Coordinates of C-alpha atoms and ligand atoms in Angstrom, one line a residue:
M1 CA -53.8 -11.1 19.4
S2 CA -50.3 -12.5 20.0
E3 CA -50.7 -14.5 16.7
R4 CA -49.4 -11.5 14.7
F5 CA -45.9 -12.1 16.3
V6 CA -45.8 -15.7 15.0
N7 CA -43.9 -17.0 12.1
P8 CA -46.5 -18.1 9.5
T9 CA -44.3 -21.0 8.3
I10 CA -44.7 -22.4 11.8
S11 CA -48.4 -21.5 12.4
N12 CA -49.2 -23.1 9.0
L13 CA -47.7 -26.5 10.1
P14 CA -50.5 -28.9 11.2
Q15 CA -50.5 -30.3 14.7
S16 CA -49.3 -33.9 14.7
G17 CA -52.2 -36.2 13.8
I18 CA -50.9 -38.6 16.5
R19 CA -51.2 -36.2 19.5
K20 CA -54.7 -35.2 18.6
F21 CA -56.0 -38.7 19.4
F22 CA -54.1 -38.9 22.7
N23 CA -55.7 -35.8 23.9
I24 CA -59.2 -37.2 23.2
A25 CA -58.2 -40.6 24.7
Q26 CA -57.2 -39.1 28.0
E27 CA -60.8 -38.3 28.8
I28 CA -62.1 -41.8 28.0
P29 CA -62.1 -44.4 30.9
N30 CA -60.8 -47.9 30.2
V31 CA -59.1 -46.9 27.1
I32 CA -56.6 -49.2 25.4
S33 CA -53.9 -47.6 23.3
L34 CA -52.4 -49.2 20.3
G35 CA -51.4 -45.6 19.4
I36 CA -48.1 -44.6 20.9
G37 CA -44.9 -45.8 19.2
E38 CA -42.7 -46.7 22.1
P39 CA -41.4 -49.8 23.8
D40 CA -43.5 -51.0 26.7
F41 CA -40.3 -52.1 28.5
V42 CA -38.5 -50.1 31.2
T43 CA -34.9 -49.4 30.2
P44 CA -32.9 -52.5 31.2
Y45 CA -31.4 -52.4 34.7
P46 CA -27.7 -52.2 33.9
I47 CA -28.3 -49.1 31.8
R48 CA -30.3 -47.4 34.6
R49 CA -27.7 -48.4 37.2
H50 CA -24.9 -46.8 35.2
A51 CA -26.8 -43.6 34.8
I52 CA -27.4 -43.4 38.5
D53 CA -23.8 -44.2 39.3
S54 CA -22.7 -41.5 36.9
L55 CA -24.8 -39.0 38.8
L56 CA -23.6 -40.2 42.2
N57 CA -20.0 -39.9 41.0
G58 CA -20.7 -36.2 40.4
E59 CA -20.6 -36.4 36.6
T60 CA -22.9 -33.4 36.2
Q61 CA -21.0 -31.1 33.9
Y62 CA -21.3 -30.3 30.2
T63 CA -19.6 -32.8 27.9
E64 CA -17.9 -32.2 24.5
N65 CA -20.5 -30.8 22.1
A66 CA -20.4 -33.9 19.9
G67 CA -20.9 -36.1 22.9
L68 CA -18.5 -38.0 25.2
I69 CA -15.7 -39.5 23.2
R70 CA -16.2 -42.8 24.9
L71 CA -19.8 -42.9 23.7
R72 CA -18.8 -41.9 20.2
E73 CA -16.2 -44.8 20.2
E74 CA -18.9 -47.2 21.4
I75 CA -21.2 -46.1 18.7
V76 CA -18.6 -46.6 16.0
Y77 CA -17.8 -50.1 17.4
Y78 CA -21.5 -51.0 17.5
L79 CA -22.1 -49.7 13.9
K80 CA -19.1 -51.5 12.6
T81 CA -19.8 -54.8 14.2
R82 CA -23.5 -54.9 13.6
F83 CA -24.1 -53.0 10.4
S84 CA -20.7 -53.0 8.6
L85 CA -20.5 -49.2 8.8
E86 CA -17.2 -47.3 9.2
Y87 CA -17.1 -43.9 10.9
N88 CA -14.5 -41.8 12.6
P89 CA -15.5 -41.2 16.2
K90 CA -13.6 -37.9 16.4
T91 CA -15.1 -36.2 13.3
E92 CA -18.1 -38.1 11.9
I93 CA -20.5 -38.7 14.9
V94 CA -22.7 -36.2 16.7
V95 CA -24.6 -37.4 19.7
T96 CA -28.0 -35.7 19.6
V97 CA -31.2 -35.3 21.7
G98 CA -32.8 -38.4 20.2
A99 CA -32.9 -39.2 16.6
S100 CA -35.4 -36.3 16.5
E101 CA -32.7 -33.7 16.8
A102 CA -30.4 -35.5 14.4
I103 CA -33.2 -35.3 11.7
D104 CA -33.6 -31.6 12.3
I105 CA -29.9 -30.6 12.3
V106 CA -29.0 -32.7 9.3
L107 CA -31.8 -31.1 7.3
R108 CA -30.8 -27.6 8.4
A109 CA -27.1 -28.2 7.8
T110 CA -27.6 -29.5 4.3
L111 CA -30.7 -27.7 2.7
S112 CA -31.0 -24.3 1.2
L113 CA -34.2 -22.3 0.6
G114 CA -36.3 -24.0 -2.0
D115 CA -34.4 -27.3 -2.2
E116 CA -36.6 -30.3 -2.6
V117 CA -36.3 -33.5 -0.5
I118 CA -37.9 -36.8 -1.6
L119 CA -39.6 -38.7 1.2
Q120 CA -41.7 -41.8 1.5
D121 CA -45.5 -41.4 1.9
P122 CA -46.7 -42.7 4.3
G123 CA -43.7 -41.9 6.5
Y124 CA -42.7 -40.6 10.0
V125 CA -44.7 -37.6 11.1
S126 CA -41.7 -35.3 11.7
Y127 CA -40.0 -35.4 8.3
A128 CA -42.1 -33.1 6.3
P129 CA -42.4 -30.4 9.1
C130 CA -38.6 -30.5 9.7
I131 CA -38.0 -30.2 5.9
I132 CA -40.3 -27.1 5.8
M133 CA -38.7 -25.6 9.0
A134 CA -35.4 -25.9 7.2
G135 CA -36.8 -23.8 4.4
A136 CA -37.0 -26.6 1.9
I137 CA -39.9 -28.5 0.2
P138 CA -41.0 -32.0 1.0
V139 CA -41.8 -34.1 -2.1
P140 CA -43.7 -37.2 -1.1
V141 CA -43.4 -40.4 -3.1
K142 CA -46.2 -42.9 -2.4
T143 CA -45.4 -46.4 -1.4
R144 CA -48.0 -49.2 -1.9
S145 CA -49.2 -52.2 0.0
E146 CA -49.0 -54.3 -3.2
N147 CA -45.2 -53.7 -3.0
E148 CA -45.0 -54.1 0.8
F149 CA -44.6 -50.3 1.1
Q150 CA -41.1 -50.3 -0.4
L151 CA -39.9 -47.1 -2.0
T152 CA -38.9 -47.7 -5.6
A153 CA -36.2 -45.9 -7.6
A154 CA -38.7 -45.7 -10.5
D155 CA -41.3 -43.8 -8.4
I156 CA -38.6 -41.6 -7.0
E157 CA -37.2 -40.7 -10.4
E158 CA -40.5 -39.4 -11.6
K159 CA -40.3 -36.7 -8.9
I160 CA -36.8 -35.6 -9.4
T161 CA -36.3 -32.0 -10.6
D162 CA -33.3 -29.8 -10.8
K163 CA -34.1 -28.7 -7.2
T164 CA -34.0 -32.2 -5.7
R165 CA -31.1 -32.5 -3.2
A166 CA -31.8 -35.5 -1.0
I167 CA -33.8 -38.6 -0.4
L168 CA -35.0 -39.1 3.2
L169 CA -36.1 -42.6 4.1
S170 CA -36.5 -44.9 7.0
Y171 CA -36.5 -48.8 7.0
P172 CA -37.7 -50.7 9.0
N173 CA -40.5 -48.3 8.6
N174 CA -42.8 -46.3 10.8
P175 CA -45.8 -46.6 10.2
T176 CA -46.0 -49.5 7.8
G177 CA -43.6 -52.0 9.5
S178 CA -42.0 -52.7 6.1
I179 CA -38.3 -53.3 5.4
L180 CA -36.5 -52.5 2.1
S181 CA -35.0 -55.2 -0.1
L182 CA -31.3 -55.0 -1.0
E183 CA -32.3 -54.8 -4.6
C184 CA -34.5 -51.7 -4.0
M185 CA -31.8 -50.2 -1.9
Q186 CA -29.2 -50.7 -4.7
D187 CA -31.5 -49.2 -7.3
I188 CA -32.0 -46.1 -5.1
A189 CA -28.3 -45.9 -4.5
N190 CA -27.7 -45.9 -8.2
L191 CA -30.3 -43.2 -8.7
A192 CA -28.6 -41.1 -6.0
V193 CA -25.3 -41.4 -7.9
K194 CA -27.0 -40.6 -11.3
H195 CA -28.6 -37.4 -10.0
D196 CA -26.0 -36.5 -7.5
L197 CA -28.3 -36.7 -4.5
F198 CA -27.5 -37.6 -0.9
I199 CA -29.4 -40.0 1.2
I200 CA -30.6 -39.5 4.8
S201 CA -31.3 -42.9 6.2
D202 CA -33.2 -43.0 9.6
E203 CA -32.3 -46.4 10.9
I204 CA -33.8 -46.1 14.4
Y205 CA -35.6 -49.4 14.1
N206 CA -32.6 -51.3 12.7
E207 CA -32.5 -53.8 15.6
L208 CA -36.2 -54.6 15.2
V209 CA -36.4 -56.9 12.2
Y210 CA -38.1 -60.4 12.4
D211 CA -38.1 -63.8 10.9
G212 CA -34.4 -63.9 10.4
N213 CA -34.5 -61.0 8.0
T214 CA -32.0 -58.1 8.2
Q215 CA -32.2 -54.5 7.1
P216 CA -28.8 -53.5 5.7
S217 CA -27.6 -50.0 6.4
F218 CA -27.6 -47.7 3.4
A219 CA -24.2 -46.3 4.0
S220 CA -22.7 -49.8 3.9
L221 CA -23.6 -50.1 0.2
N222 CA -20.8 -49.8 -2.2
G223 CA -20.0 -46.1 -2.8
M224 CA -22.7 -44.8 -0.5
R225 CA -20.8 -43.9 2.6
D226 CA -19.9 -40.4 1.3
R227 CA -23.3 -39.5 0.1
C228 CA -25.2 -40.8 3.1
V229 CA -26.2 -39.6 6.5
T230 CA -27.1 -42.3 8.9
I231 CA -29.5 -41.5 11.8
N232 CA -30.0 -43.8 14.7
G233 CA -30.6 -43.7 18.5
F234 CA -31.3 -45.6 21.7
S235 CA -35.1 -45.0 22.1
K236 CA -36.4 -48.1 20.3
A237 CA -33.8 -50.9 20.5
F238 CA -32.8 -50.2 24.1
A239 CA -36.1 -48.9 25.4
M240 CA -34.7 -45.5 26.2
T241 CA -37.3 -43.1 24.8
G242 CA -37.2 -40.9 27.9
Q243 CA -33.5 -40.5 28.0
R244 CA -33.4 -38.7 24.7
V245 CA -30.2 -40.0 23.1
G246 CA -29.6 -40.4 19.4
Y247 CA -26.9 -39.7 16.9
L248 CA -26.0 -38.9 13.4
C249 CA -23.1 -40.3 11.4
A250 CA -22.0 -38.4 8.4
P251 CA -18.9 -37.6 6.3
E252 CA -16.9 -35.0 8.1
G253 CA -18.0 -32.1 5.8
I254 CA -21.6 -32.6 6.8
A255 CA -21.1 -33.6 10.4
K256 CA -19.0 -30.5 11.1
Q257 CA -21.9 -28.2 9.9
A258 CA -24.6 -30.2 11.8
L259 CA -22.4 -29.9 14.9
K260 CA -22.4 -26.2 14.7
I261 CA -26.2 -26.1 14.9
H262 CA -26.2 -28.6 17.8
Q263 CA -23.5 -26.5 19.5
Y264 CA -25.5 -23.3 19.3
T265 CA -28.9 -24.8 20.1
V266 CA -28.4 -27.5 22.7
L267 CA -24.7 -27.5 23.6
C268 CA -24.6 -31.2 24.4
V269 CA -26.9 -34.1 25.3
C270 CA -27.6 -34.6 29.1
R271 CA -24.5 -36.2 30.5
T272 CA -26.5 -38.8 32.6
S273 CA -28.3 -39.9 29.4
Q274 CA -24.9 -40.2 27.7
A275 CA -23.7 -42.4 30.5
A276 CA -26.8 -44.6 30.1
A277 CA -26.1 -44.8 26.4
I278 CA -22.5 -45.9 27.0
A279 CA -23.8 -48.6 29.3
A280 CA -26.4 -49.7 26.7
L281 CA -23.7 -50.4 24.1
K282 CA -21.0 -51.7 26.5
T283 CA -23.4 -54.2 28.2
G284 CA -24.8 -55.0 24.8
K285 CA -21.5 -56.1 23.4
E286 CA -20.5 -58.0 26.6
T287 CA -23.8 -59.9 26.6
D288 CA -24.4 -60.4 22.9
Y289 CA -27.2 -57.9 23.1
K290 CA -29.2 -60.2 25.3
D291 CA -31.7 -57.5 26.4
V292 CA -32.2 -56.2 22.8
I293 CA -32.9 -59.8 21.7
M294 CA -35.2 -60.5 24.5
M295 CA -37.3 -57.4 23.7
R296 CA -37.2 -58.2 20.0
E297 CA -38.5 -61.8 20.6
S298 CA -41.3 -60.4 22.8
Y299 CA -42.3 -57.9 20.0
D300 CA -42.1 -60.7 17.5
R301 CA -44.7 -62.8 19.5
R302 CA -47.0 -59.9 19.6
R303 CA -46.4 -59.0 16.0
R304 CA -47.7 -62.5 14.9
L305 CA -50.7 -62.2 17.3
M306 CA -51.6 -58.8 16.0
H307 CA -51.2 -59.7 12.3
S308 CA -53.5 -62.7 12.6
A309 CA -56.0 -60.9 14.7
L310 CA -56.3 -58.1 12.1
V311 CA -56.6 -60.5 9.2
N312 CA -59.3 -62.5 11.2
M313 CA -61.3 -59.3 11.6
G314 CA -61.4 -59.1 7.9
L315 CA -58.8 -56.3 7.5
S316 CA -56.2 -56.9 4.8
C317 CA -52.8 -56.3 6.3
V318 CA -49.3 -56.7 4.8
E319 CA -47.3 -58.8 7.3
P320 CA -45.1 -56.4 9.2
K321 CA -41.4 -57.3 9.0
G322 CA -39.8 -54.7 11.2
A323 CA -40.3 -51.9 13.8
F324 CA -43.4 -52.5 16.0
Y325 CA -46.3 -51.5 13.9
A326 CA -49.0 -53.1 11.7
F327 CA -50.6 -51.0 9.1
P328 CA -53.9 -52.7 8.0
S329 CA -56.2 -51.3 5.4
I330 CA -59.6 -50.2 6.6
A331 CA -60.8 -49.2 3.1
S332 CA -63.4 -52.1 3.2
T333 CA -65.3 -50.3 5.9
G334 CA -66.0 -47.3 3.7
L335 CA -64.7 -44.9 6.4
S336 CA -61.8 -42.5 6.1
S337 CA -58.9 -43.4 8.4
D338 CA -59.7 -40.4 10.6
E339 CA -63.4 -41.3 10.9
F340 CA -62.5 -45.0 11.7
C341 CA -60.1 -44.0 14.5
E342 CA -62.4 -41.4 15.9
R343 CA -65.4 -43.8 16.1
L344 CA -63.3 -46.7 17.3
L345 CA -62.1 -44.5 20.2
K346 CA -65.5 -43.1 21.1
E347 CA -67.4 -46.3 20.6
E348 CA -64.9 -48.9 21.8
A349 CA -62.2 -47.0 23.7
V350 CA -59.4 -48.2 21.5
V351 CA -56.7 -45.8 20.2
C352 CA -55.2 -46.4 16.8
V353 CA -53.6 -43.8 14.6
P354 CA -55.2 -42.8 11.3
G355 CA -52.9 -43.5 8.4
S356 CA -53.5 -40.0 7.1
A357 CA -51.4 -38.7 10.0
F358 CA -48.4 -40.1 8.1
G359 CA -49.2 -38.4 4.8
E360 CA -51.8 -38.7 2.0
G361 CA -50.4 -42.1 1.1
G362 CA -51.5 -43.4 4.5
E363 CA -55.2 -42.8 3.9
G364 CA -57.3 -45.9 4.0
H365 CA -55.0 -47.5 6.7
I366 CA -54.6 -47.3 10.4
R367 CA -51.4 -47.8 12.5
C368 CA -51.5 -50.3 15.3
C369 CA -48.5 -50.6 17.6
Y370 CA -47.8 -54.0 19.1
A371 CA -45.4 -52.8 21.8
T372 CA -48.4 -53.1 24.0
D373 CA -49.3 -55.5 26.9
I374 CA -50.5 -58.7 25.4
D375 CA -53.7 -59.0 27.5
K376 CA -54.6 -55.4 26.6
M377 CA -54.0 -56.2 23.0
K378 CA -56.3 -59.2 23.1
E379 CA -59.0 -57.1 24.6
A380 CA -58.4 -54.4 22.0
F381 CA -58.9 -57.0 19.2
L382 CA -62.3 -58.1 20.7
R383 CA -63.4 -54.5 20.8
M384 CA -62.1 -53.8 17.2
N385 CA -63.8 -56.9 15.9
R386 CA -67.1 -55.9 17.5
F387 CA -66.8 -52.4 16.0
I388 CA -66.1 -53.8 12.5
Q389 CA -69.0 -56.2 12.7
R390 CA -71.3 -53.4 13.8
L391 CA -70.1 -51.2 10.8
K392 CA -71.1 -54.0 8.5
E393 CA -74.7 -53.9 9.8
E394 CA -75.0 -50.1 9.4
Ligands
PLP1 C1 -38.8 -43.3 12.2 C2 -38.5 -42.5 13.5 N1 -37.5 -41.7 13.6 C3 -37.2 -41.0 14.7 C4 -38.0 -41.1 15.8 C5 -37.6 -40.3 17.0 O1 -36.8 -41.1 17.9 P1 -36.1 -40.4 19.1 O2 -36.9 -40.9 20.3 O3 -34.8 -41.0 19.1 O4 -36.1 -39.0 19.0 C6 -39.1 -42.0 15.8 C7 -40.0 -42.1 17.0 O5 -41.1 -42.6 16.9 C8 -39.4 -42.7 14.6 O6 -40.4 -43.5 14.5

């Protein structure tokens, strides 16, 4: 009955393919989840301590819309020293409610009705819905396991029309765990210049890169700063998902417009969370990011374990190089990724996310998160192996 009051653009959006599985999982005893994409660490103590102190000191008021200037200055210092980025804290940074809000407001601030945005497929679940909610059209470009799920300029160029405005990408990547080579980045940068597009680079996993590799920041490439919006946040690197702090960095002309949307919709990010974020960056620089490195090393151990376990089960899997996901192919089982995950959950009580939740290009794969307790992971591998062997006998 009340449906008639609803905006069809919103009611036509699908429910997130990730959440659907968690709802089923909640009813199954002894379930092990490789599903949710969040650190299994509690936020490091100095960060929590600072947030508590801030509250005890009575810091309970609104802050500047763009975020506390001390936080913006710390963000600028962090990005400069770790990713060679140069931003003005007064005019080019907006502190947002997680990277999630940054994605939304950047798209709304830059896109007009009918504009097209190129995005990688498979890719993070929020991108296409946020593009649609901004009145624009998502144009997926498939990435392939043969190429380690790297987005190529040649594939992008095939999809460029006179409506194309932007390329939205994220490396290290969710769900594939891939990173993007400097060469591919440079080709995409050249393409952006050739077709006068801007780039939205979600770098939320930039601290989680393994084996001595690095993921350069898009805006640090020559000539890119002024046609690039960098999105980042505290959720992954600092294990602060529940505190909801992220940020966008953009040339003043874009940041100013995104700030308007932020101002009219959320006013500012929770002050206590901003205090926590200041502590994350301050303690980080004073301790050479000891906690970040400790967490990364722990994910790295689990990454190796997961990759070899998946390969030993007979699943082909590109070695993940960043974030905390593996994205094996389940094509050999003959099941769709949805069927595979549903049966794995019902028959063996293990949650993985079907690749199709991340776009058509994810079909034939599942996403397994290794930010999970190591003993639980080992038990999950036994169950998955049993499931796969049973499928072979069917
Ligand atoms: C690629 C990507 N971007 C953004 C987000 C959202 O992060 P936040 O918690 O900062 O909103 C996630 C969360 O999983 C993600 O994987």
